[in-house]
Short mmCIF file of C-alpha atoms in Angstrom, two decimals:
data_model
loop_
_atom_site.label_atom_id
_atom_site.label_comp_id
_atom_site.label_asym_id
_atom_site.label_seq_id
_atom_site.Cartn_x
_atom_site.Cartn_y
_atom_site.Cartn_z
CA UNK M 1 27.18 4.69 45.07
CA UNK M 2 24.55 5.01 42.32
CA UNK M 3 21.26 3.07 42.72
CA UNK M 4 20.58 3.18 38.97
CA UNK M 5 21.92 -0.51 38.11
CA UNK M 6 20.11 -1.87 41.21
CA UNK M 7 16.86 -0.07 40.09
CA UNK M 8 17.00 -1.19 36.49
CA UNK M 9 17.78 -5.00 37.56
CA UNK M 10 14.59 -4.74 39.81
CA UNK M 11 12.50 -3.24 37.01
CA UNK M 12 13.57 -6.24 34.79
CA UNK M 13 12.88 -8.79 37.61
CA UNK M 14 9.51 -7.02 38.31
CA UNK M 15 8.62 -7.38 34.49
CA UNK M 16 9.78 -11.02 34.42
CA UNK M 17 7.56 -11.79 37.49
CA UNK M 18 4.55 -10.25 35.70
CA UNK M 19 5.06 -12.33 32.54
CA UNK M 20 6.11 -9.06 30.69
CA UNK M 21 9.18 -8.57 28.41
CA UNK M 22 11.67 -5.72 28.17
CA UNK M 23 11.02 -3.63 24.92
CA UNK M 24 13.10 -4.74 21.92
CA UNK M 25 15.00 -1.82 20.45
CA UNK M 26 15.48 -2.40 16.57
CA UNK M 27 17.54 -0.60 14.20
CA UNK M 28 15.61 0.76 11.15
CA UNK M 29 16.48 -0.81 7.80
CA UNK M 30 18.42 1.49 5.49
CA UNK M 31 16.39 3.23 2.83
CA UNK M 32 17.33 2.70 -0.89
CA UNK M 33 17.02 5.35 -3.52
CA UNK M 34 14.03 3.09 -5.08
CA UNK M 35 12.15 3.60 -2.10
CA UNK M 36 11.50 7.47 -2.94
CA UNK M 37 11.38 7.26 -6.74
CA UNK M 38 8.64 9.26 -8.32
CA UNK M 39 7.22 9.45 -11.82
CA UNK M 40 5.40 12.31 -13.35
CA UNK M 41 1.94 11.54 -14.45
CA UNK M 42 0.81 13.97 -17.16
CA UNK M 43 -2.55 15.61 -16.98
CA UNK M 44 -5.59 14.44 -18.87
CA UNK M 45 -9.30 13.27 -18.44
CA UNK M 46 -11.22 10.00 -18.25
CA UNK M 47 -14.80 9.20 -18.00
CA UNK M 48 -15.71 7.82 -14.53
CA UNK M 49 -17.92 4.79 -13.70
CA UNK M 50 -20.75 7.17 -13.16
CA UNK M 51 -20.26 8.77 -16.74
CA UNK M 52 -18.74 11.85 -15.52
CA UNK M 53 -15.70 13.51 -17.40
CA UNK M 54 -12.98 14.01 -14.63
CA UNK M 55 -10.00 16.32 -15.40
CA UNK M 56 -6.72 15.56 -13.54
CA UNK M 57 -3.79 17.96 -13.61
CA UNK M 58 -0.56 16.61 -13.77
CA UNK M 59 1.39 15.38 -10.83
CA UNK M 60 3.88 13.11 -9.40
CA UNK M 61 3.26 9.63 -7.81
CA UNK M 62 5.69 7.22 -6.43
CA UNK M 63 6.73 4.51 -8.60
CA UNK M 64 6.11 1.87 -5.67
CA UNK M 65 3.72 1.35 -2.76
CA UNK M 66 5.24 2.46 0.37
CA UNK M 67 7.38 -0.47 1.73
CA UNK M 68 7.53 -1.68 5.29
CA UNK M 69 11.05 -0.16 5.30
CA UNK M 70 10.17 3.24 4.02
CA UNK M 71 7.12 3.33 6.54
CA UNK M 72 8.99 2.50 9.49
CA UNK M 73 11.19 5.61 8.83
CA UNK M 74 8.37 7.76 8.20
CA UNK M 75 6.67 6.47 11.35
CA UNK M 76 9.66 7.17 13.60
CA UNK M 77 9.81 10.78 12.10
CA UNK M 78 6.08 11.45 13.01
CA UNK M 79 5.94 9.43 16.14
CA UNK M 80 3.58 6.79 14.89
CA UNK M 81 3.43 3.29 16.11
CA UNK M 82 4.65 0.23 14.07
CA UNK M 83 1.51 -1.24 12.19
CA UNK M 84 0.01 -4.20 13.85
CA UNK M 85 1.35 -7.56 12.33
CA UNK M 86 -1.27 -8.76 9.80
CA UNK M 87 -0.85 -12.38 10.61
CA UNK M 88 -0.38 -13.80 7.39
CA UNK M 89 -0.06 -17.62 7.58
CA UNK M 90 3.67 -18.67 7.23
CA UNK M 91 5.10 -15.01 7.46
CA UNK M 92 6.16 -13.89 10.95
CA UNK M 93 6.93 -10.19 12.00
CA UNK M 94 5.78 -8.96 8.55
CA UNK M 95 6.77 -5.30 8.87
CA UNK M 96 10.35 -6.06 10.02
CA UNK M 97 11.17 -9.31 7.86
CA UNK M 98 9.51 -8.19 4.72
CA UNK M 99 11.10 -4.87 4.30
CA UNK M 100 10.38 -4.74 0.54
CA UNK M 101 6.81 -5.64 0.81
CA UNK M 102 4.05 -2.76 0.86
CA UNK M 103 2.98 -1.85 4.44
CA UNK M 104 -0.62 -2.76 5.30
CA UNK M 105 -2.53 -2.33 8.54
CA UNK M 106 -2.18 1.49 8.63
CA UNK M 107 -5.14 3.89 8.75
CA UNK M 108 -5.76 6.59 6.51
CA UNK M 109 -4.73 9.01 9.19
CA UNK M 110 -1.66 7.36 9.91
CA UNK M 111 -0.95 7.11 6.19
CA UNK M 112 -1.58 10.96 5.41
CA UNK M 113 0.47 11.72 8.46
CA UNK M 114 3.56 9.66 7.31
CA UNK M 115 3.33 11.13 3.82
CA UNK M 116 3.79 14.54 5.33
CA UNK M 117 7.06 13.31 6.79
CA UNK M 118 8.34 13.04 3.31
CA UNK M 119 6.96 16.40 2.24
CA UNK M 120 4.21 14.44 0.16
CA UNK M 121 0.49 13.65 0.35
CA UNK M 122 -1.96 10.94 -0.15
CA UNK M 123 -3.18 10.92 -3.93
CA UNK M 124 -6.75 11.94 -4.73
CA UNK M 125 -8.85 9.17 -6.19
CA UNK M 126 -9.03 10.84 -9.49
CA UNK M 127 -5.31 10.79 -9.61
CA UNK M 128 -4.78 7.16 -9.00
CA UNK M 129 -7.92 6.28 -11.39
CA UNK M 130 -6.11 8.27 -14.06
CA UNK M 131 -2.65 6.83 -13.34
CA UNK M 132 -4.10 3.28 -13.60
CA UNK M 133 -5.61 4.01 -17.09
CA UNK M 134 -3.89 3.05 -20.34
CA UNK M 135 -2.33 6.31 -22.04
CA UNK M 136 -3.35 5.57 -25.51
CA UNK M 137 -6.70 4.09 -24.42
CA UNK M 138 -8.00 5.47 -21.19
CA UNK M 139 -11.38 3.70 -21.55
CA UNK M 140 -9.73 0.34 -21.14
CA UNK M 141 -10.69 -1.49 -17.87
CA UNK M 142 -7.32 -2.35 -16.84
CA UNK M 143 -3.70 -0.64 -16.68
CA UNK M 144 -2.54 -2.98 -19.37
CA UNK M 145 -5.62 -2.85 -21.56
CA UNK M 146 -8.82 -4.81 -22.16
CA UNK M 147 -7.74 -8.33 -21.41
CA UNK M 148 -8.96 -9.82 -18.12
CA UNK M 149 -6.44 -10.64 -15.46
CA UNK M 150 -6.57 -14.21 -16.09
CA UNK M 151 -6.25 -13.84 -20.12
CA UNK M 152 -3.38 -11.26 -19.61
CA UNK M 153 -1.54 -13.67 -17.29
CA UNK M 154 1.07 -12.51 -14.66
CA UNK M 155 0.20 -8.86 -14.84
CA UNK M 156 -0.93 -8.50 -11.09
CA UNK M 157 -1.41 -9.93 -7.80
CA UNK M 158 -5.08 -10.32 -6.87
CA UNK M 159 -7.56 -13.13 -5.95
CA UNK M 160 -6.76 -15.31 -8.88
CA UNK M 161 -9.55 -17.39 -10.15
CA UNK M 162 -11.65 -15.07 -7.95
CA UNK M 163 -11.23 -17.90 -5.28
CA UNK M 164 -9.33 -17.98 -2.04
CA UNK M 165 -8.13 -21.58 -2.83
CA UNK M 166 -6.51 -20.54 -6.21
CA UNK M 167 -5.29 -16.96 -5.20
CA UNK M 168 -1.58 -18.19 -5.51
CA UNK M 169 -1.83 -18.76 -9.27
CA UNK M 170 -0.62 -15.38 -9.93
CA UNK M 171 2.62 -16.12 -8.07
CA UNK M 172 1.71 -14.52 -4.59
CA UNK M 173 -0.45 -15.69 -1.67
CA UNK M 174 -0.08 -12.66 0.13
CA UNK M 175 1.28 -9.03 -0.75
CA UNK M 176 4.45 -9.36 -2.97
CA UNK M 177 7.51 -7.39 -2.85
CA UNK M 178 6.90 -4.10 -4.70
CA UNK M 179 8.27 -4.39 -8.34
CA UNK M 180 7.43 -8.15 -8.62
CA UNK M 181 4.84 -7.37 -11.47
CA UNK M 182 5.41 -5.74 -14.70
CA UNK M 183 5.41 -1.81 -14.75
CA UNK M 184 2.42 -0.15 -16.35
CA UNK M 185 2.75 1.84 -19.52
CA UNK M 186 3.08 4.96 -17.13
CA UNK M 187 6.02 3.36 -15.22
CA UNK M 188 4.14 2.47 -12.19
CA UNK M 189 4.43 -0.77 -10.27
CA UNK M 190 1.18 -2.70 -8.85
CA UNK M 191 -0.93 0.52 -9.62
CA UNK M 192 -3.90 -2.01 -9.34
CA UNK M 193 -3.63 -5.15 -6.99
CA UNK M 194 -1.03 -6.21 -4.51
CA UNK M 195 -2.53 -3.79 -1.82
CA UNK M 196 -5.50 -1.54 -2.26
CA UNK M 197 -4.30 2.11 -1.82
CA UNK M 198 -5.77 4.95 0.32
CA UNK M 199 -6.72 8.22 -1.21
CA UNK M 200 -7.39 11.51 0.24
CA UNK M 201 -11.15 11.65 -0.88
CA UNK M 202 -14.06 10.65 1.15
CA UNK M 203 -17.19 11.87 3.00
CA UNK M 204 -17.82 12.33 6.85
CA UNK M 205 -17.90 8.52 7.38
CA UNK M 206 -15.48 6.88 4.95
CA UNK M 207 -12.46 7.22 2.92
CA UNK M 208 -12.04 5.94 -0.77
CA UNK M 209 -9.31 3.10 -1.38
CA UNK M 210 -8.24 2.48 -4.78
CA UNK M 211 -7.09 -0.40 -7.05
CA UNK M 212 -8.10 -3.68 -5.07
CA UNK M 213 -5.52 -6.03 -3.59
CA UNK M 214 -4.15 -9.50 -3.37
CA UNK M 215 -7.53 -10.12 -1.81
CA UNK M 216 -9.66 -8.73 -4.65
CA UNK M 217 -11.58 -10.41 -7.42
CA UNK M 218 -10.93 -9.39 -10.97
CA UNK M 219 -13.73 -6.90 -11.24
CA UNK M 220 -12.13 -4.96 -8.12
CA UNK M 221 -8.67 -4.55 -9.71
CA UNK M 222 -10.01 -2.32 -12.67
CA UNK M 223 -8.61 1.05 -13.23
CA UNK M 224 -11.82 2.74 -11.83
CA UNK M 225 -12.28 0.65 -9.06
CA UNK M 226 -12.93 2.33 -5.82
CA UNK M 227 -13.96 0.84 -2.36
CA UNK M 228 -14.93 2.49 1.15
CA UNK M 229 -13.17 2.07 4.47
CA UNK M 230 -13.70 3.95 7.59
CA UNK M 231 -10.71 6.38 7.91
CA UNK M 232 -9.55 4.57 11.32
CA UNK M 233 -9.67 1.13 9.70
CA UNK M 234 -6.59 -1.08 9.62
CA UNK M 235 -6.65 -3.74 7.03
CA UNK M 236 -4.22 -6.42 5.96
CA UNK M 237 -4.96 -5.66 2.25
CA UNK M 238 -4.74 -1.81 2.26
CA UNK M 239 -1.46 0.38 2.23
CA UNK M 240 -0.73 3.67 0.15
CA UNK M 241 1.46 5.59 -2.27
CA UNK M 242 2.97 8.84 -2.27
CA UNK M 243 1.96 11.82 -4.41
CA UNK M 244 3.33 15.29 -4.64
CA UNK M 245 2.35 18.35 -6.66
CA UNK M 246 4.45 19.60 -9.76
#
């Protein structure tokens, strides 16, 4: 007679006695074609915040920020853990119950490894800045032009009113489902705002993130906005987008 059922029962009883719980096995949500849709960004040049002219070759960029749904599949393929829950008030189990929202709480190391599962990479800082500029007015501070986010109205998810208390005035208290806000003239969704995005650039200490987030004031959601995080940081306002060479 096999002892396996008895051993399994004993294991469950031991877990219960120690206050533990058996692991929950969850089925991955189905990936939709929109999850892997890419936009070709033509090459060009822009003047950086420091006054340098930056040349960018043509490349492809995912229309949307990587969603929870897509990340879970990539993470499984690469043996990565599920991201820690960000703890947004009123939102429980964000990564599983908000499949169309952008993934957050992934480090740059995890993001780069997950991108590799799709045969992709993280975009460079220059690529994300260039992709965020207006094609017929690259000097404009925002992807839609020169109007401030407040005056443009409803163009992105950011710290509306530059205040925590008024942040929901743009329609979202936390990260919104991808595609909630209007596409840019380059056909990209939430290229600034919603969540900041890891880039492949940095130095020995930091990696650059681009575009600001739902938590960023208006000055930090400009096309040329770049901040620094430690590459192992996990943050509730930072996700990523996929890039690939032509």
